[in-house]
Each structure stands twice: as structure tokens, then as C-alpha cells.
Amino acid sequence: MKFSPGSAVEFRTFLPSDHERLVQLWHECDLTRPWNDPADDIRQCIENPSSELLVAIAGDILCGSVMMGCDGHRGWVYYLAVDPKTRHQGIGRTLMDYAETWMRARKVPKIQAMIRHDNLAVRGFYGRLNYRDGDVQLVQKWLTDETS
Ligand SMILES: CC(C)(COP(=O)(O)OP(=O)(O)OC[C@H]1O[C@@H](n2cnc3c(N)ncnc32)[C@H](O)[C@@H]1OP(=O)(O)O)[C@@H](O)C(=O)NCCC(=O)NCCS
């Protein structure tokens, strides 16, 4: 970890009192989209035994997050975020270390992240952590607006 001398960063499970600041962080990190409701994503995550939401706290301020989930076949990370003011200090790497430990504890063989095509900056981060491009094409279908 590369935290500056004297600084202490705590990593812990999300608490309801983190909610407002966490959603603000996701907005600041450009992780929200009009078609995703962050409050509902948080609710689903904390209600589901196969997922967990971890946050990083520096000086009493929530400055990072990662959402982890496994479906029994693969593990996924979502909402990986570090406050722009506290980047390049090892917080993102540590959040991913926690995520990998969480997956290993559940015997998940592979951890994956979906990167939006226009998020070029984060590719370098994942590369530093030895993540490689998967030879897959994501396909998807919205189930929310279907009419019968
Ligand atoms: C990606 C993100 C979480 C990185 O957080 P961070 O705390 O700055 O990352 P770290 O300091 O732990 O960096 C870990 C390593 O990655 C490198 N790194 C970090 N950001 C990088 C970037 N944009 N490009 C290339 N390398 C990068 C660091 O230099 C460091 O390398 P080293 O440890 O080998 O010296 C942060 O930039 C962020 O929140 N981005 C916006 C949200 C986002 O895109 N999330 C991912 C959605 S898929």
C-alpha cells in the first residue's frame, strides 16, 4: 500500500449511513447512468448473500468503493471508485485486493469487470493489476421495458 505517512485508510463493509456520500462519489467518478438507479443497486447488493459492498474511509470521509458479486461461476466487480482527490495512493489496488480475496474465499475461479467502451483511462489501471482483455463480446437485453 502507498498511503502517505500518517494517513490511515480503513476498508469496511458499507453502512446505511454511507449511502448519500457513496452515491455522490459514484457521480463524481462518472459511474452513474440515467438508466441505472444507484440506490436500487445498493439495495440489491446488500440484500443478496452473494454480493457485498466495500468502502474505503480516509479521515472520516468515504473515498472509495467496490461492489462484488458471484453467481457460482464467475465473480464480478462493479462500482470500483476512488475519489479523484485520493487517487494514485494505492486505494484502488487495495479495493481490488479485497475483492480478489472475497472471490477466492468463495472458490470463484475468475474475477471480471465490465469497462465502458469510452473509459480508456481505467484500462491502464487494470493492466497494472494484471487483468487482461477477455476474448468475449458482451450481449445484453433489457427486460424492464418488455411488453407481453
Ligand atoms: C480506477 C481507479 C479506481 C484507480 O484508483 P487509484 O486509487 O488511483 O488506483 P491505485 O493508486 O491503487 O493504482 C494502482 C496501480 O494502477 C496504476 N494506475 C492507476 N490509475 C491508472 C490509470 N488511469 N492508467 C494507468 N495506470 C493507472 C497506478 O499507477 C498503480 O500502479 P503501481 O501500483 O504499479 O504503481 C480510479 O481511477 C477511479 O475511480 N476511476 C474512475 C472510476 C472507474 O473508472 N472505475 C472503474 C469502472 S470499470
Tab-separated table of C-alpha atoms and ligand atoms in Angstrom:
chain	number	residue	atom	x	y	z
A	1	MET	CA	0.000	0.000	0.000
A	2	LYS	CA	1.217	3.502	-0.790
A	3	PHE	CA	-0.685	5.618	1.697
A	4	SER	CA	1.135	8.770	2.731
A	5	PRO	CA	2.763	8.786	6.191
A	6	GLY	CA	0.249	9.461	8.918
A	7	SER	CA	-2.757	8.785	6.722
A	8	ALA	CA	-4.915	5.842	7.651
A	9	VAL	CA	-7.389	4.343	5.262
A	10	GLU	CA	-9.990	1.992	6.662
A	11	PHE	CA	-11.702	-0.616	4.498
A	12	ARG	CA	-15.033	-1.907	5.720
A	13	THR	CA	-18.446	-3.095	4.673
A	14	PHE	CA	-20.955	-0.440	3.583
A	15	LEU	CA	-23.198	1.000	6.304
A	16	PRO	CA	-26.575	2.673	5.652
A	17	SER	CA	-25.093	5.964	6.881
A	18	ASP	CA	-22.647	5.835	3.910
A	19	HIS	CA	-25.453	5.955	1.369
A	20	GLU	CA	-25.559	9.642	0.438
A	21	ARG	CA	-21.797	10.105	0.187
A	22	LEU	CA	-21.384	6.853	-1.743
A	23	VAL	CA	-23.851	7.865	-4.435
A	24	GLN	CA	-22.156	11.270	-4.608
A	25	LEU	CA	-18.785	9.522	-5.094
A	26	TRP	CA	-20.189	7.419	-7.929
A	27	HIS	CA	-21.463	10.576	-9.614
A	28	GLU	CA	-18.057	12.246	-9.159
A	29	CYS	CA	-16.382	9.189	-10.699
A	30	ASP	CA	-18.802	9.166	-13.673
A	31	LEU	CA	-20.094	5.703	-12.803
A	32	THR	CA	-23.776	6.552	-12.866
A	33	ARG	CA	-26.065	6.498	-15.865
A	34	PRO	CA	-29.686	7.621	-16.186
A	35	TRP	CA	-30.871	4.050	-16.746
A	36	ASN	CA	-29.218	2.720	-13.553
A	37	ASP	CA	-30.616	3.594	-10.137
A	38	PRO	CA	-27.647	3.588	-7.736
A	39	ALA	CA	-29.925	3.366	-4.686
A	40	ASP	CA	-31.547	0.247	-6.084
A	41	ASP	CA	-28.152	-1.235	-6.977
A	42	ILE	CA	-27.054	-0.698	-3.356
A	43	ARG	CA	-30.263	-2.224	-2.017
A	44	GLN	CA	-29.974	-5.289	-4.236
A	45	CYS	CA	-26.329	-5.753	-3.319
A	46	ILE	CA	-26.751	-5.610	0.447
A	47	GLU	CA	-29.868	-7.808	0.392
A	48	ASN	CA	-28.184	-10.506	-1.691
A	49	PRO	CA	-25.992	-13.052	0.154
A	50	SER	CA	-23.858	-13.478	-2.990
A	51	SER	CA	-22.733	-9.877	-3.106
A	52	GLU	CA	-21.025	-7.347	-0.901
A	53	LEU	CA	-20.263	-3.648	-0.934
A	54	LEU	CA	-16.951	-2.449	0.473
A	55	VAL	CA	-15.964	1.156	1.122
A	56	ALA	CA	-12.699	2.954	1.886
A	57	ILE	CA	-12.648	5.688	4.514
A	58	ALA	CA	-9.834	8.234	4.827
A	59	GLY	CA	-10.020	10.842	7.567
A	60	ASP	CA	-13.683	10.066	8.194
A	61	ILE	CA	-14.503	10.680	4.523
A	62	LEU	CA	-15.731	7.923	2.259
A	63	CYS	CA	-13.251	7.961	-0.613
A	64	GLY	CA	-13.593	4.600	-2.337
A	65	SER	CA	-15.819	1.652	-3.074
A	66	VAL	CA	-16.096	-1.680	-4.775
A	67	MET	CA	-19.172	-3.857	-5.241
A	68	MET	CA	-18.519	-7.595	-5.512
A	69	GLY	CA	-20.781	-10.379	-6.608
A	70	CYS	CA	-20.540	-14.009	-7.611
A	71	ASP	CA	-23.028	-16.192	-9.449
A	72	GLY	CA	-21.349	-19.507	-8.653
A	73	HIS	CA	-19.479	-19.489	-11.959
A	74	ARG	CA	-17.778	-16.094	-12.160
A	75	GLY	CA	-17.075	-13.173	-9.904
A	76	TRP	CA	-17.800	-9.598	-10.914
A	77	VAL	CA	-16.721	-6.227	-9.623
A	78	TYR	CA	-18.839	-3.136	-10.068
A	79	TYR	CA	-18.686	0.454	-8.881
A	80	LEU	CA	-14.941	0.446	-8.348
A	81	ALA	CA	-14.351	4.082	-7.466
A	82	VAL	CA	-11.728	6.236	-5.783
A	83	ASP	CA	-12.256	9.917	-5.064
A	84	PRO	CA	-10.150	11.934	-7.559
A	85	LYS	CA	-8.546	13.700	-4.562
A	86	THR	CA	-7.178	10.438	-3.166
A	87	ARG	CA	-6.175	8.599	-6.341
A	88	HIS	CA	-2.718	7.130	-7.046
A	89	GLN	CA	-2.162	6.225	-3.392
A	90	GLY	CA	-2.941	2.519	-3.714
A	91	ILE	CA	-6.593	2.665	-2.621
A	92	GLY	CA	-7.946	1.237	-5.883
A	93	ARG	CA	-5.411	-1.586	-5.828
A	94	THR	CA	-6.297	-2.390	-2.213
A	95	LEU	CA	-10.021	-2.432	-3.000
A	96	MET	CA	-9.300	-4.920	-5.791
A	97	ASP	CA	-7.108	-6.982	-3.425
A	98	TYR	CA	-10.097	-7.229	-1.090
A	99	ALA	CA	-12.327	-8.203	-3.998
A	100	GLU	CA	-9.926	-10.958	-5.082
A	101	THR	CA	-9.703	-12.269	-1.509
A	102	TRP	CA	-13.501	-12.248	-1.302
A	103	MET	CA	-13.716	-14.257	-4.543
A	104	ARG	CA	-11.037	-16.742	-3.504
A	105	ALA	CA	-12.854	-17.367	-0.209
A	106	ARG	CA	-15.871	-18.393	-2.307
A	107	LYS	CA	-13.775	-20.569	-4.651
A	108	VAL	CA	-14.639	-18.329	-7.583
A	109	PRO	CA	-12.198	-19.203	-10.398
A	110	LYS	CA	-12.207	-15.882	-12.258
A	111	ILE	CA	-12.865	-12.246	-11.495
A	112	GLN	CA	-14.201	-9.936	-14.187
A	113	ALA	CA	-15.096	-6.304	-14.657
A	114	MET	CA	-17.119	-4.606	-17.359
A	115	ILE	CA	-15.434	-1.483	-18.700
A	116	ARG	CA	-17.465	1.007	-20.665
A	117	HIS	CA	-16.012	1.393	-24.141
A	118	ASP	CA	-15.256	5.088	-23.594
A	119	ASN	CA	-13.492	4.542	-20.251
A	120	LEU	CA	-9.991	4.308	-21.700
A	121	ALA	CA	-8.273	5.569	-18.541
A	122	VAL	CA	-9.235	2.603	-16.413
A	123	ARG	CA	-7.731	0.122	-18.853
A	124	GLY	CA	-4.253	1.141	-17.696
A	125	PHE	CA	-5.221	0.582	-14.074
A	126	TYR	CA	-6.494	-2.941	-14.708
A	127	GLY	CA	-3.426	-3.675	-16.811
A	128	ARG	CA	-1.171	-2.732	-13.858
A	129	LEU	CA	-3.114	-5.235	-11.768
A	130	ASN	CA	-2.525	-7.987	-14.379
A	131	TYR	CA	-6.058	-8.018	-15.749
A	132	ARG	CA	-6.214	-8.864	-19.438
A	133	ASP	CA	-8.839	-8.324	-22.115
A	134	GLY	CA	-11.233	-11.257	-22.351
A	135	ASP	CA	-11.918	-12.811	-25.728
A	136	VAL	CA	-15.632	-12.213	-25.440
A	137	GLN	CA	-18.325	-9.971	-26.826
A	138	LEU	CA	-20.916	-8.854	-24.311
A	139	VAL	CA	-24.527	-9.197	-25.438
A	140	GLN	CA	-27.431	-7.882	-23.448
A	141	LYS	CA	-31.171	-7.376	-23.460
A	142	TRP	CA	-33.253	-5.099	-21.313
A	143	LEU	CA	-36.066	-6.932	-19.517
A	144	THR	CA	-37.557	-3.897	-17.834
A	145	ASP	CA	-39.492	-2.369	-20.746
A	146	GLU	CA	-40.795	-5.539	-22.350
A	147	THR	CA	-44.482	-5.753	-23.082
A	148	SER	CA	-46.183	-9.121	-23.128
B	1	LIG	C1	-9.546	3.239	-11.491
B	1	LIG	C2	-9.432	3.852	-10.096
B	1	LIG	C3	-10.356	3.121	-9.142
B	1	LIG	C4	-7.966	3.722	-9.635
B	1	LIG	O1	-7.876	4.132	-8.285
B	1	LIG	P1	-6.482	4.559	-7.624
B	1	LIG	O2	-6.653	4.529	-6.138
B	1	LIG	O3	-5.994	5.807	-8.215
B	1	LIG	O4	-5.521	3.362	-8.079
B	1	LIG	P2	-4.143	2.917	-7.381
B	1	LIG	O5	-3.459	4.113	-6.810
B	1	LIG	O6	-4.389	1.788	-6.447
B	1	LIG	O7	-3.316	2.403	-8.636
B	1	LIG	C5	-2.869	1.054	-8.765
B	1	LIG	C6	-1.903	0.992	-9.930
B	1	LIG	O8	-2.572	1.355	-11.130
B	1	LIG	C7	-1.935	2.488	-11.719
B	1	LIG	N1	-2.971	3.345	-12.253
B	1	LIG	C8	-3.950	3.957	-11.585
B	1	LIG	N2	-4.745	4.643	-12.439
B	1	LIG	C9	-4.206	4.447	-13.673
B	1	LIG	C10	-4.564	4.884	-14.984
B	1	LIG	N3	-5.638	5.661	-15.205
B	1	LIG	N4	-3.801	4.480	-16.017
B	1	LIG	C11	-2.722	3.685	-15.827
B	1	LIG	N5	-2.341	3.227	-14.600
B	1	LIG	C12	-3.087	3.612	-13.553
B	1	LIG	C13	-1.170	3.156	-10.593
B	1	LIG	O9	-0.067	3.879	-11.081
B	1	LIG	C14	-0.756	1.971	-9.772
B	1	LIG	O10	0.373	1.338	-10.321
B	1	LIG	P3	1.534	0.730	-9.375
B	1	LIG	O11	0.901	0.320	-8.064
B	1	LIG	O12	2.029	-0.428	-10.142
B	1	LIG	O13	2.497	1.845	-9.209
B	1	LIG	C15	-9.787	5.373	-10.140
B	1	LIG	O14	-9.007	6.000	-11.109
B	1	LIG	C16	-11.246	5.654	-10.439
B	1	LIG	O15	-12.077	5.707	-9.522
B	1	LIG	N6	-11.587	5.849	-11.727
B	1	LIG	C17	-12.961	6.254	-12.109
B	1	LIG	C18	-13.970	5.152	-11.898
B	1	LIG	C19	-13.748	3.982	-12.816
B	1	LIG	O16	-13.436	4.106	-13.980
B	1	LIG	N7	-13.964	2.770	-12.233
B	1	LIG	C20	-13.817	1.503	-12.940
B	1	LIG	C21	-15.037	1.161	-13.711
B	1	LIG	S1	-14.789	-0.360	-14.635
